[in-house]
XYZ file of C-alpha atoms in Angstrom:
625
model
C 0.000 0.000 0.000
C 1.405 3.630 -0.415
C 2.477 5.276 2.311
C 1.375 8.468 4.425
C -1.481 8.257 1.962
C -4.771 10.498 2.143
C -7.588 8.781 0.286
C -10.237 10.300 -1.325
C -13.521 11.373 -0.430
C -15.631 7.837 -0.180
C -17.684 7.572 -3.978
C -21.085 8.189 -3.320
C -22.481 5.238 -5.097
C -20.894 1.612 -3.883
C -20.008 -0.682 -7.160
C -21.914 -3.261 -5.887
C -24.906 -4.149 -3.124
C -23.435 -4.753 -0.158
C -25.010 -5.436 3.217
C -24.051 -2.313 4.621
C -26.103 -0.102 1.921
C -29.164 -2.169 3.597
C -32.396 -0.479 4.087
C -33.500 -0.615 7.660
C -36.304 0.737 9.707
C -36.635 1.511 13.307
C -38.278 3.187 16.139
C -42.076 2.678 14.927
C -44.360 4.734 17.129
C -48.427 5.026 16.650
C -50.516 8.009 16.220
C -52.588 8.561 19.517
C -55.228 7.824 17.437
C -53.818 4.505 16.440
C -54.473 5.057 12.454
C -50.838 5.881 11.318
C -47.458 4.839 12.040
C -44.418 7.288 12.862
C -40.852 5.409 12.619
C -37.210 6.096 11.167
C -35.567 5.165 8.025
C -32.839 5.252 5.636
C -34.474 3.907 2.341
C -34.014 7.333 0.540
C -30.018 7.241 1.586
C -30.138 9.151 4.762
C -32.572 9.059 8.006
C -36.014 10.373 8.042
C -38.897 10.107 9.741
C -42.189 8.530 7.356
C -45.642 8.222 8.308
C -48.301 5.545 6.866
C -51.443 3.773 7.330
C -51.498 1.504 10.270
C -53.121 -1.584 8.274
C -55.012 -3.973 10.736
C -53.048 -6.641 8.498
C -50.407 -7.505 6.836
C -47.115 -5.406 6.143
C -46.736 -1.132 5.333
C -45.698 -0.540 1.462
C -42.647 2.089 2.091
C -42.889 3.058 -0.976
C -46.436 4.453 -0.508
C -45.308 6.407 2.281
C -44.911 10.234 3.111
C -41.440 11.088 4.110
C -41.494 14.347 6.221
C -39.313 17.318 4.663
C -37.182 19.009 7.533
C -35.518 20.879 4.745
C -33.618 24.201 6.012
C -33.542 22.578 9.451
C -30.042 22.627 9.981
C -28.124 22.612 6.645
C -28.625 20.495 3.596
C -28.685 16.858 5.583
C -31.269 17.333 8.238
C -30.862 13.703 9.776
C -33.482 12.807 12.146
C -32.246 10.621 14.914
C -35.426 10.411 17.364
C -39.198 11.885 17.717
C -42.470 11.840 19.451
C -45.834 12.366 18.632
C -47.833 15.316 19.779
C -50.506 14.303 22.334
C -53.521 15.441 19.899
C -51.592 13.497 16.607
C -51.330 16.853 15.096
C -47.777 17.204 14.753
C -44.508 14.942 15.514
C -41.487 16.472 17.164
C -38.283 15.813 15.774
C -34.193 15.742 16.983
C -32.309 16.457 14.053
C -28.706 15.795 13.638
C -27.587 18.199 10.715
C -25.224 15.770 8.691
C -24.706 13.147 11.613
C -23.562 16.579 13.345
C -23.957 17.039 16.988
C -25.095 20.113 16.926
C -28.938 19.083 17.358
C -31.329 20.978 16.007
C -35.164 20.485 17.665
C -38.707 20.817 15.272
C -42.131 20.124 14.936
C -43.161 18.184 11.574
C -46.595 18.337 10.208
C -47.961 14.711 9.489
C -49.489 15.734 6.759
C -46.505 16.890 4.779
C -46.845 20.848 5.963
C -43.614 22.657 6.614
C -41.623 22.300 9.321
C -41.089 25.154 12.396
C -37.944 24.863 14.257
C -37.571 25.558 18.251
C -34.847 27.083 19.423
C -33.199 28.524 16.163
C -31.225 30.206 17.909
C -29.440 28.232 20.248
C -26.015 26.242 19.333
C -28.073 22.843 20.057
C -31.161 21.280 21.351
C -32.109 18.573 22.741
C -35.898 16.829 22.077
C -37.573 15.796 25.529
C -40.990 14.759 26.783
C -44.413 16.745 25.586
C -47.215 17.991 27.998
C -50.160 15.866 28.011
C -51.892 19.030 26.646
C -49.677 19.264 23.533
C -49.099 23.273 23.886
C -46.004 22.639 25.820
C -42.589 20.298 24.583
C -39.597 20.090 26.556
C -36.295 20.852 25.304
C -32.692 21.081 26.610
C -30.843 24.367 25.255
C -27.073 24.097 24.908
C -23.838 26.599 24.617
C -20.810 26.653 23.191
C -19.769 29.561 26.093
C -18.918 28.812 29.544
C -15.412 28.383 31.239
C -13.978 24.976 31.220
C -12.527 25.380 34.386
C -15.540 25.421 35.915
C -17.725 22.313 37.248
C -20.702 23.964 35.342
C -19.017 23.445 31.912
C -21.469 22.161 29.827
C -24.302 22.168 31.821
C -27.958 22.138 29.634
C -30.860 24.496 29.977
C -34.015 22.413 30.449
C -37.375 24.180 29.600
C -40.932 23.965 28.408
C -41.363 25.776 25.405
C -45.324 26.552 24.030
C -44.865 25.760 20.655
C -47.951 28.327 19.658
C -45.644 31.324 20.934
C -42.429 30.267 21.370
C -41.754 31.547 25.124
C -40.408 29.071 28.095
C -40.469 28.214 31.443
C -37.220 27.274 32.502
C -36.861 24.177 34.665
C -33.383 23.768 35.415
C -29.731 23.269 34.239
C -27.332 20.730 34.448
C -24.796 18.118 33.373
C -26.484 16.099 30.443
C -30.414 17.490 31.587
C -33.296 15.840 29.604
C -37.278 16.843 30.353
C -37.947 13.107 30.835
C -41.802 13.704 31.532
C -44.811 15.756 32.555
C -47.744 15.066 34.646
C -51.516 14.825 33.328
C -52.411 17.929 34.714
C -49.102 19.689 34.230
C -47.674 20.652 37.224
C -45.021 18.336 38.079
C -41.919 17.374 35.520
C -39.677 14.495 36.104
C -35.978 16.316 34.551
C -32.689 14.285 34.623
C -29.526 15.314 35.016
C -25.605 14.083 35.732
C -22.405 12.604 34.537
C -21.893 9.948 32.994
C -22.215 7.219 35.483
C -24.151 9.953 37.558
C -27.562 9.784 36.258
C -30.153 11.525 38.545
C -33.837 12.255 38.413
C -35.301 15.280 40.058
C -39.240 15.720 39.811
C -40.593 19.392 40.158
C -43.175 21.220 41.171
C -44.036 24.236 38.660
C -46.297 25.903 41.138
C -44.120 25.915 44.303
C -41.022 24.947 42.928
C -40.396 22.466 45.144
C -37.605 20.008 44.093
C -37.233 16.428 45.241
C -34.813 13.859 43.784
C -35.964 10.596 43.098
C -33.093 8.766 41.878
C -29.637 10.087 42.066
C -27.108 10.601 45.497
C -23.763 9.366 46.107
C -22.780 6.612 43.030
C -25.537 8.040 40.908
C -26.679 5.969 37.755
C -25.686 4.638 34.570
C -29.124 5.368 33.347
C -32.514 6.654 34.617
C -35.604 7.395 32.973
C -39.202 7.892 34.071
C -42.663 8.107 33.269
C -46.248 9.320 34.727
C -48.788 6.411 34.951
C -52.104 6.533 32.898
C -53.649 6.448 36.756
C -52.082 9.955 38.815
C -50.159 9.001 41.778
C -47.479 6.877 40.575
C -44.145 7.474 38.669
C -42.614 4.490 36.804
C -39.032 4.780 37.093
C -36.439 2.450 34.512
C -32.687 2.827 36.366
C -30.070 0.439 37.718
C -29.577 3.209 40.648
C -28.932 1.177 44.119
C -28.315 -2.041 42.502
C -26.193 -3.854 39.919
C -28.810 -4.505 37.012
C -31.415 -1.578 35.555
C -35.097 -2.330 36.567
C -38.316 -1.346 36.429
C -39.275 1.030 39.750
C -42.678 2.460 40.810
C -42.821 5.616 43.116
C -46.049 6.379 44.668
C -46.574 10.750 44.333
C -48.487 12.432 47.002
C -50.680 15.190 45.937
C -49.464 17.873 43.892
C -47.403 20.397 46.623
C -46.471 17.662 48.958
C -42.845 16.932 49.174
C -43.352 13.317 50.280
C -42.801 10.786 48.495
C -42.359 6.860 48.813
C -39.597 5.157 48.764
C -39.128 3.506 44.965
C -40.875 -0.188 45.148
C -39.339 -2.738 42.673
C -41.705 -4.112 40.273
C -39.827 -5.801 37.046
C -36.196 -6.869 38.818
C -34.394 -10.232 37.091
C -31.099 -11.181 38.756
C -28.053 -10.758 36.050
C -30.323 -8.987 33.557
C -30.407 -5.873 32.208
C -33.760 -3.729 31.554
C -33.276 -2.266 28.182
C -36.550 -0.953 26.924
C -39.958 -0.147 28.838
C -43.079 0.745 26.916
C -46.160 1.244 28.775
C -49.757 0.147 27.669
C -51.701 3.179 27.045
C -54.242 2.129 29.127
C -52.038 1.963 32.264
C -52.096 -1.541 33.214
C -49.349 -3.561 31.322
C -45.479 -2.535 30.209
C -43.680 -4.672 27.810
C -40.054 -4.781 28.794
C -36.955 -5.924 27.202
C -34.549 -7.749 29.044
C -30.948 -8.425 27.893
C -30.026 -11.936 28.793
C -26.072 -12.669 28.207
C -26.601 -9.922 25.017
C -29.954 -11.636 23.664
C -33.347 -9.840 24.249
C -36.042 -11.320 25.885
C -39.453 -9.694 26.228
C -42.368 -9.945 28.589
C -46.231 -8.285 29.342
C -45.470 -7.260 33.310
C -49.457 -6.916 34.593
C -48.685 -3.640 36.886
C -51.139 -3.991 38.830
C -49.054 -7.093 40.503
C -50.090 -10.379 38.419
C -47.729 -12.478 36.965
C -45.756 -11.369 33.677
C -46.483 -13.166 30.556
C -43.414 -14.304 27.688
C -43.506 -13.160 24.582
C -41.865 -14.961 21.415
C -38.934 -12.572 20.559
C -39.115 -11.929 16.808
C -35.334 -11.440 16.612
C -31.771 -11.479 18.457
C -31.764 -8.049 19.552
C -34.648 -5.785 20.261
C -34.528 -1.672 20.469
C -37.554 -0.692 20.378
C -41.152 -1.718 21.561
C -44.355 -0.142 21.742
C -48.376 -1.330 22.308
C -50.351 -1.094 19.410
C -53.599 0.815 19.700
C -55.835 -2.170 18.923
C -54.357 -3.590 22.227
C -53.897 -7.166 21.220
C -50.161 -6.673 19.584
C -46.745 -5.310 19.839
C -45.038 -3.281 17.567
C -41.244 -4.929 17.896
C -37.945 -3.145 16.455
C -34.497 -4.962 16.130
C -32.434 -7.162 14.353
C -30.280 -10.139 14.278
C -26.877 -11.375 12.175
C -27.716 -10.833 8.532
C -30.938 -9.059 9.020
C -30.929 -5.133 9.158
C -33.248 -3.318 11.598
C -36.901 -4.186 10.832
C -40.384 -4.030 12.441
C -42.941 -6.884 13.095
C -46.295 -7.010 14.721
C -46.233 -9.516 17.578
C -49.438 -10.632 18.977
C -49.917 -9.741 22.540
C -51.604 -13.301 23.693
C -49.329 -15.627 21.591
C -48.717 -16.385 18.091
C -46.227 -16.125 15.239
C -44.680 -12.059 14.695
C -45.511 -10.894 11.458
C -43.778 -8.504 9.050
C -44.965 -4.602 8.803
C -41.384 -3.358 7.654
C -37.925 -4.935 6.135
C -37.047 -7.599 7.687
C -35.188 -9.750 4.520
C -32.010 -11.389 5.497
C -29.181 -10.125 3.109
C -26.977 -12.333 1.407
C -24.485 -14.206 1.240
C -25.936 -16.182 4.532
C -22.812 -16.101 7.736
C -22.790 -18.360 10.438
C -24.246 -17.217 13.449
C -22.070 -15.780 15.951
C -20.856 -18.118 18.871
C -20.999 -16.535 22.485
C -17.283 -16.897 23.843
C -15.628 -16.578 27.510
C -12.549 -16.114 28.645
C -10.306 -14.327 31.585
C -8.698 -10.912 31.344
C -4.602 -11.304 32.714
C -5.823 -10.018 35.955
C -8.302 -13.169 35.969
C -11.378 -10.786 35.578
C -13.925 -12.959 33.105
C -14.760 -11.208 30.053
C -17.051 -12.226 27.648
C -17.623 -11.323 23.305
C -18.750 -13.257 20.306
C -16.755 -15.404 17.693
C -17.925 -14.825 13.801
C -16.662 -17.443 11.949
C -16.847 -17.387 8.004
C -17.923 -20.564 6.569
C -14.727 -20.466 4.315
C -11.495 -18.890 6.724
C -8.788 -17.575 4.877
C -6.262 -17.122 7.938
C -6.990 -13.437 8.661
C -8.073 -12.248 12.004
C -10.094 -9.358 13.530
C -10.575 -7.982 16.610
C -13.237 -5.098 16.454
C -13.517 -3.254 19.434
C -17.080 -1.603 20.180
C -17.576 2.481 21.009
C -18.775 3.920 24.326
C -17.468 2.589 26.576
C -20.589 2.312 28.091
C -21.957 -0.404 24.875
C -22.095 -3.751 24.353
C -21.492 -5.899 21.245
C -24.534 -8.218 20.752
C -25.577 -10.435 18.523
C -27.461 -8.086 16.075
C -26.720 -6.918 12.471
C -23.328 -5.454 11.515
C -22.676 -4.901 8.120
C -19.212 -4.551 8.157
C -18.825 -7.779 10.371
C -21.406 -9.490 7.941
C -18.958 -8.169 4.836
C -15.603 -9.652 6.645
C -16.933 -12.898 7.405
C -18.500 -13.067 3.892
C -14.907 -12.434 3.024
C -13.586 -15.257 5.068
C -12.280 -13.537 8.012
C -12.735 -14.846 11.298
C -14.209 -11.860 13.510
C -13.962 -11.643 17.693
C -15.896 -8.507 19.315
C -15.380 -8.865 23.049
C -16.731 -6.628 25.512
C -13.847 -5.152 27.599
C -14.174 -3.851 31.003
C -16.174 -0.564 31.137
C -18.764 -2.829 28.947
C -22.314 -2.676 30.200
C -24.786 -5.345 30.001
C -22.799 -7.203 32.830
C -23.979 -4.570 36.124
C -22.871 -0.862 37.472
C -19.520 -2.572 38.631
C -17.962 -3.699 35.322
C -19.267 -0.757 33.801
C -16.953 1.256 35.646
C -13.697 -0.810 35.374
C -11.991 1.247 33.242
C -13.228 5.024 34.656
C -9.859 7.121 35.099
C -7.088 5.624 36.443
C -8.484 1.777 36.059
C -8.621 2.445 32.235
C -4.860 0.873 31.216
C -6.686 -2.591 32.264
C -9.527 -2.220 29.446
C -6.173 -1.744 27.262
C -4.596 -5.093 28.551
C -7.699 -6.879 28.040
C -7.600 -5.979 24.634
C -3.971 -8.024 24.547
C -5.838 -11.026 26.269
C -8.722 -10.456 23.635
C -6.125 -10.636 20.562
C -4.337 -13.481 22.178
C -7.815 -15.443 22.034
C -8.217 -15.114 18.569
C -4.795 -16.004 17.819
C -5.740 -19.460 19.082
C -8.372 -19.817 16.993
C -7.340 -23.195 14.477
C -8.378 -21.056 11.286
C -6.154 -17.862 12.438
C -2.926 -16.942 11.425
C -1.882 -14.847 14.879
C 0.714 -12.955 12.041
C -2.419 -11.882 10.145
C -4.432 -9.987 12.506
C -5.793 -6.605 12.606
C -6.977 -4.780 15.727
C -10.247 -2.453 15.030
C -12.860 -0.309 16.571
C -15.114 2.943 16.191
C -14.859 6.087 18.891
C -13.834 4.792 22.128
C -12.877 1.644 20.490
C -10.782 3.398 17.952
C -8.978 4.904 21.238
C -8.111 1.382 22.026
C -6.905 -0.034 18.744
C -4.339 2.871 19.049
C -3.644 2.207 22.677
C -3.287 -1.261 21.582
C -0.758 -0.586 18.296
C 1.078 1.609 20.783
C 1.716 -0.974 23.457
C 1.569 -4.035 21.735
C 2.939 -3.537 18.311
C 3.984 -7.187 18.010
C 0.434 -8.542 17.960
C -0.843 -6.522 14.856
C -0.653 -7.186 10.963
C -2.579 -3.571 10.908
C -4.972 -1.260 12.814
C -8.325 0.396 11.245
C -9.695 3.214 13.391
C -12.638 5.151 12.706
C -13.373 8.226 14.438
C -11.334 7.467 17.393
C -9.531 9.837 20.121
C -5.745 9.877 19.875
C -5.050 12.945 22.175
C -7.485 13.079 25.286
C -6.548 16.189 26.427
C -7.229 17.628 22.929
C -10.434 15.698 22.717
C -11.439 17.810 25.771
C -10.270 20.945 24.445
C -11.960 20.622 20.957
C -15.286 18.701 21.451
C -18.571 20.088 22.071
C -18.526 21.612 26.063
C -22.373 19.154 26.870
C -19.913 16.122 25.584
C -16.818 17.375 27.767
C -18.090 18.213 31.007
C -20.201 14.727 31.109
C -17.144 12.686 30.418
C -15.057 14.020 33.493
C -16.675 11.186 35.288
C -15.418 8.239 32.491
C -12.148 9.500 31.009
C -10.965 11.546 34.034
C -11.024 15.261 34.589
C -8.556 17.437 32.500
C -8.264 20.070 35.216
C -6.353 17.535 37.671
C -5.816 14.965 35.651
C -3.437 16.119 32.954
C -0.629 13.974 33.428
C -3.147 10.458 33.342
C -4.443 11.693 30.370
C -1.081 12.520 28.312
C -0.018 8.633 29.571
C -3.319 7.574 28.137
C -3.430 9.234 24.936
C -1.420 7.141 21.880
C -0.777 10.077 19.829
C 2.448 10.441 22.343
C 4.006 7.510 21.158
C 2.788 7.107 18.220
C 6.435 6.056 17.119
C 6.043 2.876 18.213
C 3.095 2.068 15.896
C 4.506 -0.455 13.414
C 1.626 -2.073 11.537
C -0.031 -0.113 8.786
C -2.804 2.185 9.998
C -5.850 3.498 8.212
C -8.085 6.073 9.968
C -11.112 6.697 8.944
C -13.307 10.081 9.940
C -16.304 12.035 9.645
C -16.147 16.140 8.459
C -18.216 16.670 10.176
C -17.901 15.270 13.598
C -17.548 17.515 16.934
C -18.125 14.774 18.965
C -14.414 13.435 18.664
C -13.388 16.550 15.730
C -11.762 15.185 12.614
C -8.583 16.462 14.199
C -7.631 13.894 16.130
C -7.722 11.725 12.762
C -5.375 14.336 11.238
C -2.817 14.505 14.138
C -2.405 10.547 14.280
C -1.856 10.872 10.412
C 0.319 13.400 10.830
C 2.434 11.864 13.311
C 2.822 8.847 11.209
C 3.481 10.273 7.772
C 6.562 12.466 9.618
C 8.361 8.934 9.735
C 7.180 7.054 6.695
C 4.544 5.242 8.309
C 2.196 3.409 6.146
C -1.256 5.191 6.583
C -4.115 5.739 5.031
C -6.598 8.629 6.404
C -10.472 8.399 4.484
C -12.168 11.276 5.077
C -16.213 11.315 4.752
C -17.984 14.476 3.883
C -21.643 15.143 5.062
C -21.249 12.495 7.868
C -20.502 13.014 11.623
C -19.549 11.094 14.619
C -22.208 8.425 12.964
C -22.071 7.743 9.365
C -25.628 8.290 8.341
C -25.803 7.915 4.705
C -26.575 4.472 3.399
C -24.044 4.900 0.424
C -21.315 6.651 2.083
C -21.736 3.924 4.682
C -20.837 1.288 1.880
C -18.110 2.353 0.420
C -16.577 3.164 3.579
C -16.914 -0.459 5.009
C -15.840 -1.804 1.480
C -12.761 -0.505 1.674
C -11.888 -1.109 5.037
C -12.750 -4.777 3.497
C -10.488 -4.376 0.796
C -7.940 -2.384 3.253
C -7.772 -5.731 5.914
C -7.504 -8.338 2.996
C -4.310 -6.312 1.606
C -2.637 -5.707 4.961
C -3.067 -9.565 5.809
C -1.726 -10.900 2.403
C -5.346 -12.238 1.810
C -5.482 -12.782 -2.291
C -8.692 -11.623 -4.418
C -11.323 -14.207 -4.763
């Protein structure tokens, strides 16, 4: 390959179908009047939100859907990444992500095809929250470039209820990370989160007397917290791992409006090793379906809230992210996906029976084995856990791709670019590294500060793994990963050179304590809690960050980055370059235009993964088929 190489902009049209240029659809959501369906997809290239018919049979045509035109919200790419319908069906607010950017913009969207009004034009970014059961009030988080980084404020969001008729506020509150999470029937009490990450808290407040009581939150905080207002007044139900290993489902019983008294949170959906992923409750007020991850597979039940016993559901597919009650109240509406099949939708009846299509859902070919769930100890003896993809034909090559977050979890689900490496006959390990969730609040936080050089060693005990593997040349393997995991394939190229026939890393940081300086102030002042604190921690982060010793890098490199992204800036991509073309290095650096810290467009998406493909088959000697 040449070296200290910058490759052009990715073509915007792949040569040939590949699985990652797959349609899918996600995060269906019906109309309060339960005749049309909301939900998310990338069949014209980049994400929008379309609206159809709810048929009482049978599958949605996507095709004969209207896809809603945000156009002049936020530049020419106005991606939508999440939404919720107005109260009275009238109108769907949207969070827009200008160009996968994360500078979110915040509108309402006319069903109907009208055009769109933004809120908050002026601010730098806003964040969609929770509507007012009245529909003249949605909740928003403002956020600011300005503020002093110094100061333990940095970053902090403005939460607020903004009547969409007039455009004025009411201010709520500020804070690290603050999302309007929900507001009572009759509009007086909001449940707004804030913290850290790792230090999730949920406040609920009183608009008339401005009381403030926190429900969920205190020393050790949260990984996660969420919460709802029951169809019936008087009860909160709260979805957090707070005070325990594993996130649950949590009812709070509300005393009338004014009185600061509350009880204690009462456990109602608890399973022992088992994350909560997903609550949706039945309009009605009596049921919630949950999702449960079980060792990285979903499982889902009907929990009868009002204490009798829950009911199994047949899970449509390997992992599920999304779940909501049909109107017609004998069905689920069930998003997710599995190897080989991109995110779909099926209709799963509510008393038993076989799920049926309403969107995607068509494997893509070629067919790859299924993914085999593997264990195996860390050097310090800690057990980790990840998932083997073995091509049906192995050609010797390796790879170890390394998941983003930390706070994620590889799963069995659809991944293109795995699916187009084992297609290619390379034998694939994603393990989940300390600082991993899906295995409790204590492994999560593993590798926070300090403890974080251990998730880098158990990326050494990951790679030695694979290199036992019969079908796996340990001379021919390539260490990979996207954001946080991209940090790690660097951290392990730096202090493991030896292991490595190359390194591929996409959007990941290589100087932490430029990371903090250049990335948005609501992503920096979170991540004090996970990567350490760049006010007293200077000298932990400069040992931590690979660009420093970059010199030892041996294998060939290629980077791959987002314009566009502010989450992790495309900087960090063009210092690790840098460094490397100053000695010769062999590395490649593919820049994507119109994308951000996610790549967003369906095409871009392909030929990006294809040649990463193509990059990993050169770099391990693998010949053309």
């Amino acid at each position: 390959m040449e070296v200290a190489r910058t490759a052009p902009a990715v073509p915007a049209t792949p040569a040939v179908p590949t699985a990652s240029a797959a349609v899918g659809h996600h995060s269906p959501v019906v109309s309060p009047d339960g005749t049309r369906l909301a939900w998310l997809s990338d069949r014209t290239g980049r994400p929008r939100l379309h609206v159809a018919a709810m048929p009482a049979h049978g599958p949605i045509d996507p095709d004969a859907a209207t896809v809603l035109d945000a156009t002049g919200i936020g530049g020419p790419h106005p991606d939508v990444t999440s939404f919720t319908w107005s109260p009275d069906g009238g109108r769907i607010a949207v969070q827009i992500a200008p160009a996968g950017g994360d500078r979110t913009r915040v509108a309402l969207l006319d069903p109907d095809g009208g055009p769109p009004t933004e809120i908050a034009p002026a601010a730098t970014a806003v964040v969609l929250g929770a509507w007012e059961p009245t529909g003249r009030r949605l909740g928003v988080t403002v956020l600011t470039d300005a503020g002093d980084p110094d100061s333990d404020r940095y970053g902090d969001g403005t939460a607020c209820l903004v009547d969409v008729r007039d455009g004025s506020s009411v201010v709520l509150g500020t804070g690290q990370a603050a999302v309007v999470q929900a507001v009572s029937a009759d509009g007086r009490r909001v449940v707004l989160r804030t913290g850290r990450r790792g230090e999730r808290g949920l406040e609920l407040v009183d608009l008339r007397t401005g009381c403030r009581t926190q429900i969920v939150g205190g020393p050790g905080g949260a990984l996660n917290a969420t919460a709802r207002f029951g169809a019936a007044p008087g009860t909160l139900w709260v979805h957090t791992d707070a005070d325990r290993e594993h996130s649950a489902l949590l009812a709070v019983a509300l005393g009338h409006a004014g009185d600061e008294l509350i009880a204690p949170a009462r456990p109602v959906a608890v399973r022992p090793g088992a994350d909560l992923d997903v609550v949706a409750l039945d309009p009605g007020g009596a049921r919630a379906a949950l999702v449960w991850n079980t060792g990285g597979r979903s499982e889902i039940e009907i929990a009868d809230l009002r204490g009798g016993r829950p009911q199994r559901v047949l899970v449509p597919c390997d992992v599920v992210t999304n779940v909501s009650f049909a109107r017609d109240d004998t069905s689920l509406l069930v998003a997710g996906h599995a190897p080989g099949v991109p995110p779909h939708v099926v209709r799963v009846p509510v008393r038993g029976g076989a799920a049926t299509p309403l969107l995607g859902g068509t494997p893509v070919a070629p067919v790859t084995p299924q993914p085999e769930r593997v264990v195996f100890p860390a050097e310090d003896g800690l057990r980790l856990g990840g998932w083997l993809h073995r091509p049906s034909s192995p050609n010797g090559a390796g790879l170890l791709w390394l998941h983003g977050g930390p706070e994620s979890e590889e799963r069995p689900g659809w991944a293109p670019l795995l699916h187009e490496l084992v297609a290619a006959g390379v034998t694939v390990l994603t393990p989940n590294v300390r600082g991993s969730s899906g295995r409790g609040r204590t492994f999560a936080r593993l590798d926070d500060g300090a403890l974080r050089p251990s998730s880098i060693t158990d990326v050494r005990a990951a790679t030695r793994l694979l290199a036992g593997i019969p079908d796996v040349d340990p001379a021919r393997i390539v260490v990979a990963g996207r954001s946080y995991g991209g940090f790690l394939t660097l951290a392990a190229l730096v202090r493991f050179p030896e292991l490595y026939a190359g390194g591929v890393d996409v959007c990941g940081i290589a100087d932490l304590a430029e990371f903090y300086a250049r990335t948005e102030p609501w992503i920096a002042g979170p991540a004090r809690t996970e990567y350490g604190d760049p006010r007293t921690d200077g000298a932990l982060l400069d040992e931590l960050s690979p660009l420093y010793r970059a010199d030892r890098i041996r294998a060939p490199l290629l980077v791959v980055h987002g314009d566009n992204d502010t989450n992790v800036p495309v900087g960090q991509a063009l210092a690790i370059h840098a460094a490397l073309s100053a000695r010769g290095a062999p590395v490649e650096l593919l820049r994507m235009a119109d994308e951000g810290h996610d790549v967003f467009d369906r095409d871009t998406r392909a030929a990006a993964n294809g040649r990463i493909v193509r990059w990993v088959a050169q770099v391990t000697g693998v010949r053309p088929g």
